[in-house]
Amino acid sequence: MSTPNASPQLSPTAAKEAWRLRAFSFSFYTIMAIVVSYFPLYFYDRGFSEQQVGILYSIGPSVSIFANLIMGLASDKYRTIRKILTLLLIGQLLMIVLLLPVHHFALVCLIIGGFYFFQTPLNSLNDSLILLSEPHTGRSYPSIRIFGSIGFSVAALLIGQFLQDSGSGSTMYIALGAIAVTLLLSLLLKDYQGSLRKIEFGGFFKLIRKPQIVVFFLLVLVLSIAHRMNEGFLAIIMRQMGANESMIGTAWMISSASEIPILYLLGKYGHRFKELPLLAFAGGTYALRFWLLSIATAPEWIVLIQAMHSITFGVFFSTALRYLSIIIPDEYRSSGQAIYAVVWTGFAGILAGTVGGFVIEQHGKELFFQAGMTFSLLAAAGFLIKHLRSR
């Protein structure tokens, strides 16, 4: 509910600003599609083992822990998101250029670490910008974020088909083009501000130590481990089962496209439901999804199961951000989003990348997905208990 005082007025160019945010989200999630769907295959096809790919994948989450905090705190301190987005995209371009001629694993690790330093904070900053734009554009978070899902799904499908013909060696050149377009679009964005109150970071650190917030982040961590395991290794598992780039791209397209109706419905009707039961529901459906993946015998089944991304990630991510906006005040929005990103992509990604690669290599996909199912059930139970205790 909005408060009667200090309510920002709708911008006279609200429609134009909203479409620029949508275009940026579309383009930014194109980069995400390349990084998530095709970076693992690029390195795997260059001769790196599953464990080495797992190490490369875990570098991103490791770097994201301090990258997200630095950029989130800088955004709140200097009261700008757009300029930081532009700076991060320039950094990504430079890192990809440096990566192209490198083949030695240690050097690849170093450069990919630099890339992830500039890439991982983008998600939380983009979410912050969209959430802060709502009073000025009159558009809800899901109505903007849905274009990110469209961008991811279109890119996953079309790039997969292109790589099927050209080979995975073209991946980094496609990434360069997507980053360049996103950089240009970032220059058209408007900066939105939260509360004009002076930022006191001592108050922020006291805030995130509250039991209510600590428990929430712990439960997010548990569920995130399962999600990141699937995200980091699904393409490799499908390749080992006989899938080509086109089928892998189709799987990622289905998962991302399935978010679109859920984000629309949550944007229109989500406020009618309490956040914690919805998060418990998402955890339960994640468990079912991973159990089905553990018994899948052909890559075609995995493609179909990816449609469950809608009622797992779609419900979880949108609802978790809504809950976070309730428990974190506006003046700490970017910093709160940064902490969330550290948990969601950082700590969870490190565990998923290092442990996940070992489990697949030593024990196979069945135990791998059963571990994801277990984490999901634990998170679902935790969110449900938290809801019942808060009544």
Short mmCIF file of N, CA and C in Angstrom, two decimals, residues 144-217:
data_model
loop_
_atom_site.label_atom_id
_atom_site.label_comp_id
_atom_site.label_asym_id
_atom_site.label_seq_id
_atom_site.Cartn_x
_atom_site.Cartn_y
_atom_site.Cartn_z
N ILE A 144 7.90 -5.14 -16.62
CA ILE A 144 9.18 -4.80 -17.24
C ILE A 144 10.05 -6.04 -17.34
N ARG A 145 10.13 -6.79 -16.24
CA ARG A 145 11.02 -7.97 -16.17
C ARG A 145 10.63 -9.05 -17.18
N ILE A 146 9.36 -9.08 -17.57
CA ILE A 146 8.88 -10.09 -18.52
C ILE A 146 9.64 -10.00 -19.85
N PHE A 147 10.10 -8.79 -20.19
CA PHE A 147 10.86 -8.63 -21.43
C PHE A 147 12.25 -9.23 -21.32
N GLY A 148 12.76 -9.34 -20.09
CA GLY A 148 14.00 -10.08 -19.89
C GLY A 148 13.82 -11.55 -20.21
N SER A 149 12.70 -12.10 -19.77
CA SER A 149 12.40 -13.51 -20.07
C SER A 149 12.25 -13.73 -21.57
N ILE A 150 11.59 -12.77 -22.24
CA ILE A 150 11.45 -12.89 -23.70
C ILE A 150 12.83 -12.84 -24.37
N GLY A 151 13.67 -11.90 -23.92
CA GLY A 151 15.01 -11.80 -24.48
C GLY A 151 15.83 -13.06 -24.28
N PHE A 152 15.75 -13.62 -23.07
CA PHE A 152 16.50 -14.84 -22.77
C PHE A 152 16.02 -15.99 -23.65
N SER A 153 14.70 -16.15 -23.76
CA SER A 153 14.16 -17.29 -24.52
C SER A 153 14.46 -17.17 -26.01
N VAL A 154 14.30 -15.96 -26.57
CA VAL A 154 14.59 -15.76 -27.99
C VAL A 154 16.07 -16.00 -28.27
N ALA A 155 16.94 -15.45 -27.41
CA ALA A 155 18.38 -15.60 -27.62
C ALA A 155 18.80 -17.06 -27.47
N ALA A 156 18.27 -17.75 -26.45
CA ALA A 156 18.65 -19.15 -26.23
C ALA A 156 18.32 -20.00 -27.46
N LEU A 157 17.15 -19.76 -28.05
CA LEU A 157 16.73 -20.55 -29.22
C LEU A 157 17.53 -20.19 -30.47
N LEU A 158 17.59 -18.90 -30.80
CA LEU A 158 18.23 -18.48 -32.05
C LEU A 158 19.74 -18.70 -32.01
N ILE A 159 20.36 -18.40 -30.87
CA ILE A 159 21.81 -18.59 -30.78
C ILE A 159 22.15 -20.08 -30.81
N GLY A 160 21.30 -20.91 -30.19
CA GLY A 160 21.52 -22.36 -30.24
C GLY A 160 21.49 -22.88 -31.67
N GLN A 161 20.53 -22.39 -32.46
CA GLN A 161 20.44 -22.81 -33.85
C GLN A 161 21.64 -22.33 -34.66
N PHE A 162 22.08 -21.09 -34.37
CA PHE A 162 23.25 -20.55 -35.08
C PHE A 162 24.51 -21.34 -34.73
N LEU A 163 24.71 -21.63 -33.45
CA LEU A 163 25.90 -22.37 -33.02
C LEU A 163 25.89 -23.81 -33.52
N GLN A 164 24.69 -24.35 -33.77
CA GLN A 164 24.59 -25.69 -34.33
C GLN A 164 25.29 -25.74 -35.70
N ASP A 165 25.19 -24.65 -36.46
CA ASP A 165 25.80 -24.59 -37.78
C ASP A 165 27.24 -24.09 -37.74
N SER A 166 27.49 -23.07 -36.88
CA SER A 166 28.81 -22.43 -36.88
C SER A 166 29.80 -23.06 -35.91
N GLY A 167 29.29 -23.77 -34.90
CA GLY A 167 30.16 -24.32 -33.86
C GLY A 167 30.26 -23.39 -32.67
N SER A 168 30.59 -23.95 -31.52
CA SER A 168 30.61 -23.17 -30.28
C SER A 168 31.71 -22.12 -30.26
N GLY A 169 32.68 -22.19 -31.19
CA GLY A 169 33.75 -21.20 -31.22
C GLY A 169 33.26 -19.79 -31.48
N SER A 170 32.04 -19.64 -32.00
CA SER A 170 31.48 -18.30 -32.27
C SER A 170 30.87 -17.65 -31.03
N THR A 171 30.81 -18.38 -29.93
CA THR A 171 30.09 -17.91 -28.74
C THR A 171 30.56 -16.54 -28.27
N MET A 172 31.88 -16.36 -28.17
CA MET A 172 32.40 -15.11 -27.61
C MET A 172 32.17 -13.92 -28.53
N TYR A 173 32.14 -14.15 -29.84
CA TYR A 173 31.86 -13.05 -30.78
C TYR A 173 30.39 -12.60 -30.66
N ILE A 174 29.51 -13.58 -30.46
CA ILE A 174 28.10 -13.24 -30.24
C ILE A 174 27.95 -12.46 -28.93
N ALA A 175 28.70 -12.89 -27.91
CA ALA A 175 28.67 -12.19 -26.62
C ALA A 175 29.12 -10.74 -26.78
N LEU A 176 30.17 -10.52 -27.55
CA LEU A 176 30.64 -9.15 -27.79
C LEU A 176 29.55 -8.28 -28.40
N GLY A 177 28.85 -8.80 -29.39
CA GLY A 177 27.78 -8.04 -30.03
C GLY A 177 26.65 -7.72 -29.07
N ALA A 178 26.25 -8.71 -28.26
CA ALA A 178 25.15 -8.50 -27.31
C ALA A 178 25.52 -7.48 -26.25
N ILE A 179 26.75 -7.52 -25.77
CA ILE A 179 27.20 -6.56 -24.75
C ILE A 179 27.25 -5.15 -25.33
N ALA A 180 27.73 -5.02 -26.57
CA ALA A 180 27.82 -3.70 -27.21
C ALA A 180 26.43 -3.07 -27.35
N VAL A 181 25.44 -3.86 -27.78
CA VAL A 181 24.07 -3.34 -27.93
C VAL A 181 23.52 -2.91 -26.57
N THR A 182 23.75 -3.74 -25.55
CA THR A 182 23.24 -3.43 -24.21
C THR A 182 23.90 -2.17 -23.66
N LEU A 183 25.19 -1.99 -23.95
CA LEU A 183 25.90 -0.78 -23.53
C LEU A 183 25.25 0.46 -24.13
N LEU A 184 24.94 0.42 -25.40
CA LEU A 184 24.29 1.57 -26.05
C LEU A 184 22.92 1.85 -25.44
N LEU A 185 22.17 0.80 -25.14
CA LEU A 185 20.84 0.99 -24.54
C LEU A 185 20.94 1.56 -23.13
N SER A 186 22.01 1.23 -22.40
CA SER A 186 22.16 1.76 -21.03
C SER A 186 22.29 3.27 -21.02
N LEU A 187 22.80 3.84 -22.11
CA LEU A 187 22.97 5.29 -22.18
C LEU A 187 21.63 6.01 -22.29
N LEU A 188 20.56 5.27 -22.66
CA LEU A 188 19.23 5.87 -22.81
C LEU A 188 18.40 5.80 -21.54
N LEU A 189 18.88 5.07 -20.54
CA LEU A 189 18.10 4.88 -19.31
C LEU A 189 18.12 6.13 -18.45
N LYS A 190 17.10 6.25 -17.62
CA LYS A 190 17.03 7.33 -16.65
C LYS A 190 17.36 6.77 -15.27
N ASP A 191 18.08 7.57 -14.48
CA ASP A 191 18.37 7.16 -13.11
C ASP A 191 17.15 7.45 -12.23
N TYR A 192 16.79 6.49 -11.40
CA TYR A 192 15.68 6.68 -10.45
C TYR A 192 16.24 6.62 -9.04
N GLN A 193 15.68 7.45 -8.17
CA GLN A 193 16.18 7.54 -6.80
C GLN A 193 15.16 6.99 -5.82
N GLY A 194 15.69 6.42 -4.74
CA GLY A 194 14.81 6.02 -3.64
C GLY A 194 14.62 7.20 -2.71
N SER A 195 14.53 6.94 -1.43
CA SER A 195 14.40 8.01 -0.45
C SER A 195 15.61 8.93 -0.52
N LEU A 196 15.39 10.23 -0.35
CA LEU A 196 16.50 11.18 -0.35
C LEU A 196 17.18 11.27 1.01
N ARG A 197 16.75 10.44 1.94
CA ARG A 197 17.34 10.43 3.26
C ARG A 197 18.81 10.04 3.17
N LYS A 198 19.66 10.64 4.01
CA LYS A 198 21.08 10.32 4.00
C LYS A 198 21.28 8.84 4.31
N ILE A 199 22.14 8.18 3.53
CA ILE A 199 22.40 6.77 3.71
C ILE A 199 23.35 6.57 4.89
N GLU A 200 22.92 5.82 5.89
CA GLU A 200 23.77 5.48 7.03
C GLU A 200 23.96 3.96 6.99
N PHE A 201 25.16 3.54 6.55
CA PHE A 201 25.37 2.12 6.33
C PHE A 201 25.44 1.34 7.63
N GLY A 202 25.71 2.02 8.75
CA GLY A 202 25.63 1.35 10.04
C GLY A 202 24.22 0.82 10.28
N GLY A 203 23.22 1.62 9.89
CA GLY A 203 21.83 1.20 10.02
C GLY A 203 21.51 0.03 9.12
N PHE A 204 22.10 0.01 7.92
CA PHE A 204 21.86 -1.10 7.00
C PHE A 204 22.41 -2.40 7.57
N PHE A 205 23.63 -2.36 8.12
CA PHE A 205 24.22 -3.59 8.65
C PHE A 205 23.48 -4.08 9.89
N LYS A 206 22.91 -3.15 10.65
CA LYS A 206 22.05 -3.58 11.77
C LYS A 206 20.78 -4.23 11.25
N LEU A 207 20.26 -3.67 10.18
CA LEU A 207 19.01 -4.18 9.60
C LEU A 207 19.16 -5.62 9.13
N ILE A 208 20.26 -5.92 8.40
CA ILE A 208 20.38 -7.26 7.84
C ILE A 208 20.79 -8.31 8.88
N ARG A 209 21.03 -7.87 10.12
CA ARG A 209 21.31 -8.84 11.18
C ARG A 209 20.04 -9.26 11.92
N LYS A 210 18.91 -8.68 11.56
CA LYS A 210 17.66 -9.05 12.21
C LYS A 210 17.33 -10.51 11.89
N PRO A 211 16.84 -11.29 12.89
CA PRO A 211 16.55 -12.71 12.66
C PRO A 211 15.63 -12.96 11.48
N GLN A 212 14.61 -12.12 11.31
CA GLN A 212 13.67 -12.28 10.20
C GLN A 212 14.39 -12.28 8.85
N ILE A 213 15.36 -11.38 8.71
CA ILE A 213 16.07 -11.23 7.44
C ILE A 213 17.14 -12.31 7.28
N VAL A 214 17.82 -12.65 8.38
CA VAL A 214 18.85 -13.70 8.32
C VAL A 214 18.24 -15.03 7.91
N VAL A 215 17.10 -15.39 8.51
CA VAL A 215 16.44 -16.66 8.18
C VAL A 215 16.00 -16.67 6.72
N PHE A 216 15.47 -15.56 6.24
CA PHE A 216 15.05 -15.47 4.85
C PHE A 216 16.22 -15.73 3.91
N PHE A 217 17.36 -15.08 4.17
CA PHE A 217 18.51 -15.26 3.30
C PHE A 217 19.07 -16.68 3.39
#
